[in-house]
């Protein structure tokens, strides 16, 4: 589902905004975040099963990395941040940009298959999750570990 489709604009978006506001009002920040995560995974699911699995696995991995970052201190925290950002950008590069390597016989079919799986939103998700990890490192902006 693309943000420019009528179904997104007139059905999904109003329903999401209402549920997000209701979740925040009745259940607080954690409920609002839960609505946000479920809505994000729903949108991922509209792009196909493989993208849903990729988005769900990435969400779980980044949540685990965030929890580790919050528990670690000093240099270990920075190393975990660097690993998380490298994984996020590496996944983006693997899935989105291997099409440039299609001239290599062993990579050609894989690159075409991967490029067909990925909607534009993968770039947004990648950078959003990387910023979330960075916020976890930042002492001034303490991140709650309820949901990512």
C-alpha positions as semicolon CSV with decimal commas, in nm:
position;residue;x (nm);y (nm);z (nm)
1;X;0,000;0,000;0,000
2;X;0,147;0,327;-0,113
3;X;0,087;0,653;0,075
4;X;-0,054;0,798;-0,247
5;X;-0,324;0,532;-0,289
6;X;-0,682;0,632;-0,203
7;X;-0,718;0,328;0,027
8;X;-0,423;0,451;0,232
9;X;-0,535;0,813;0,244
10;X;-0,904;0,761;0,312
11;X;-0,919;0,428;0,500
12;X;-0,592;0,327;0,660
13;X;-0,456;0,668;0,763
14;X;-0,773;0,792;0,941
15;X;-0,817;0,455;1,115
16;X;-0,451;0,453;1,221
17;X;-0,463;0,811;1,353
18;X;-0,778;0,736;1,553
19;X;-0,632;0,416;1,701
20;X;-0,300;0,588;1,775
21;X;-0,476;0,872;1,959
22;X;-0,706;0,630;2,141
23;X;-0,416;0,406;2,237
24;X;-0,221;0,703;2,369
25;X;-0,517;0,834;2,565
26;X;-0,629;0,503;2,716
27;X;-0,304;0,309;2,743
28;X;-0,034;0,575;2,742
29;X;0,285;0,580;2,540
30;X;0,330;0,204;2,526
31;X;-0,015;0,148;2,378
32;X;0,043;0,421;2,120
33;X;0,377;0,262;2,029
34;X;0,211;-0,079;2,000
35;X;-0,041;0,069;1,754
36;X;0,247;0,223;1,559
37;X;0,438;-0,108;1,537
38;X;0,128;-0,306;1,435
39;X;0,038;-0,046;1,170
40;X;0,394;-0,050;1,036
41;X;0,390;-0,429;1,009
42;X;0,047;-0,417;0,844
43;X;0,178;-0,178;0,580
44;X;0,480;-0,406;0,533
45;X;0,244;-0,699;0,482
46;X;0,070;-0,523;0,196
47;X;0,398;-0,544;0,002
48;X;0,406;-0,923;0,027
49;X;0,497;-1,201;0,266
50;X;0,873;-1,172;0,220
51;X;0,881;-0,801;0,296
52;X;0,663;-0,859;0,602
53;X;0,906;-1,124;0,729
54;X;1,200;-0,893;0,655
55;X;1,036;-0,599;0,835
56;X;0,932;-0,810;1,136
57;X;1,278;-0,967;1,170
58;X;1,444;-0,627;1,135
59;X;1,212;-0,480;1,399
60;X;1,289;-0,764;1,642
61;X;1,664;-0,744;1,579
62;X;1,672;-0,367;1,625
63;X;1,469;-0,396;1,945
64;X;1,720;-0,651;2,078
65;X;2,008;-0,422;1,978
66;X;1,839;-0,127;2,150
67;X;1,798;-0,325;2,472
68;X;2,166;-0,424;2,457
69;X;2,269;-0,061;2,395
70;X;2,067;0,053;2,696
71;X;2,238;-0,205;2,921
72;X;2,593;-0,148;2,800
73;X;2,819;0,143;2,884
74;X;3,107;0,331;2,727
75;X;3,290;0,183;2,433
76;X;3,076;-0,132;2,424
77;X;2,768;0,084;2,368
78;X;2,937;0,257;2,072
79;X;3,044;-0,076;1,924
80;X;2,689;-0,209;1,950
81;X;2,558;0,108;1,783
82;X;2,809;0,073;1,499
83;X;2,715;-0,292;1,453
84;X;2,344;-0,209;1,446
85;X;2,381;0,072;1,194
86;X;2,610;-0,146;0,979
87;X;2,353;-0,427;0,983
88;X;2,070;-0,188;0,893
89;X;2,256;-0,023;0,606
90;X;2,402;-0,355;0,494
91;X;2,054;-0,504;0,470
92;X;1,936;-0,202;0,271
93;X;2,234;-0,229;0,036
94;X;2,191;-0,604;-0,006
95;X;1,824;-0,591;-0,087
96;X;1,799;-0,264;-0,275
97;X;2,127;-0,221;-0,460
98;X;2,235;-0,571;-0,565
99;X;2,053;-0,500;-0,893
100;X;2,368;-0,315;-0,995
101;X;2,554;-0,645;-0,978
102;X;2,319;-0,836;-1,206
103;X;2,589;-0,863;-1,473
104;X;2,764;-1,121;-1,251
105;X;2,611;-1,462;-1,343
106;X;2,585;-1,592;-0,985
107;X;2,428;-1,270;-0,858
108;X;2,201;-1,183;-1,152
109;X;1,889;-1,383;-1,066
110;X;1,920;-1,316;-0,694
111;X;1,953;-0,942;-0,751
112;X;1,642;-0,934;-0,970
113;X;1,442;-1,130;-0,712
114;X;1,556;-0,907;-0,425
115;X;1,488;-0,584;-0,609
116;X;1,132;-0,694;-0,681
117;X;1,063;-0,760;-0,312
118;X;1,150;-0,419;-0,180
119;X;0,922;-0,118;-0,164
120;X;1,058;0,233;-0,126
121;X;0,971;0,229;0,244
122;X;1,272;0,008;0,323
123;X;1,499;0,313;0,310
124;X;1,275;0,496;0,557
125;X;1,260;0,196;0,790
126;X;1,638;0,154;0,775
127;X;1,713;0,511;0,874
128;X;1,432;0,526;1,130
129;X;1,570;0,220;1,309
130;X;1,926;0,349;1,292
131;X;1,817;0,678;1,450
132;X;1,636;0,479;1,720
133;X;1,963;0,302;1,803
134;X;2,144;0,637;1,811
135;X;1,882;0,774;2,051
136;X;1,951;0,474;2,274
137;X;2,315;0,578;2,300
138;X;2,233;0,940;2,373
139;X;2,229;0,988;2,750
140;X;2,025;1,308;2,731
141;X;1,737;1,134;2,555
142;X;1,680;0,820;2,753
143;X;1,479;0,572;2,544
144;X;1,211;0,365;2,713
145;X;1,259;-0,003;2,650
146;X;0,887;-0,079;2,613
147;X;0,869;-0,099;2,235
148;X;1,087;0,014;1,947
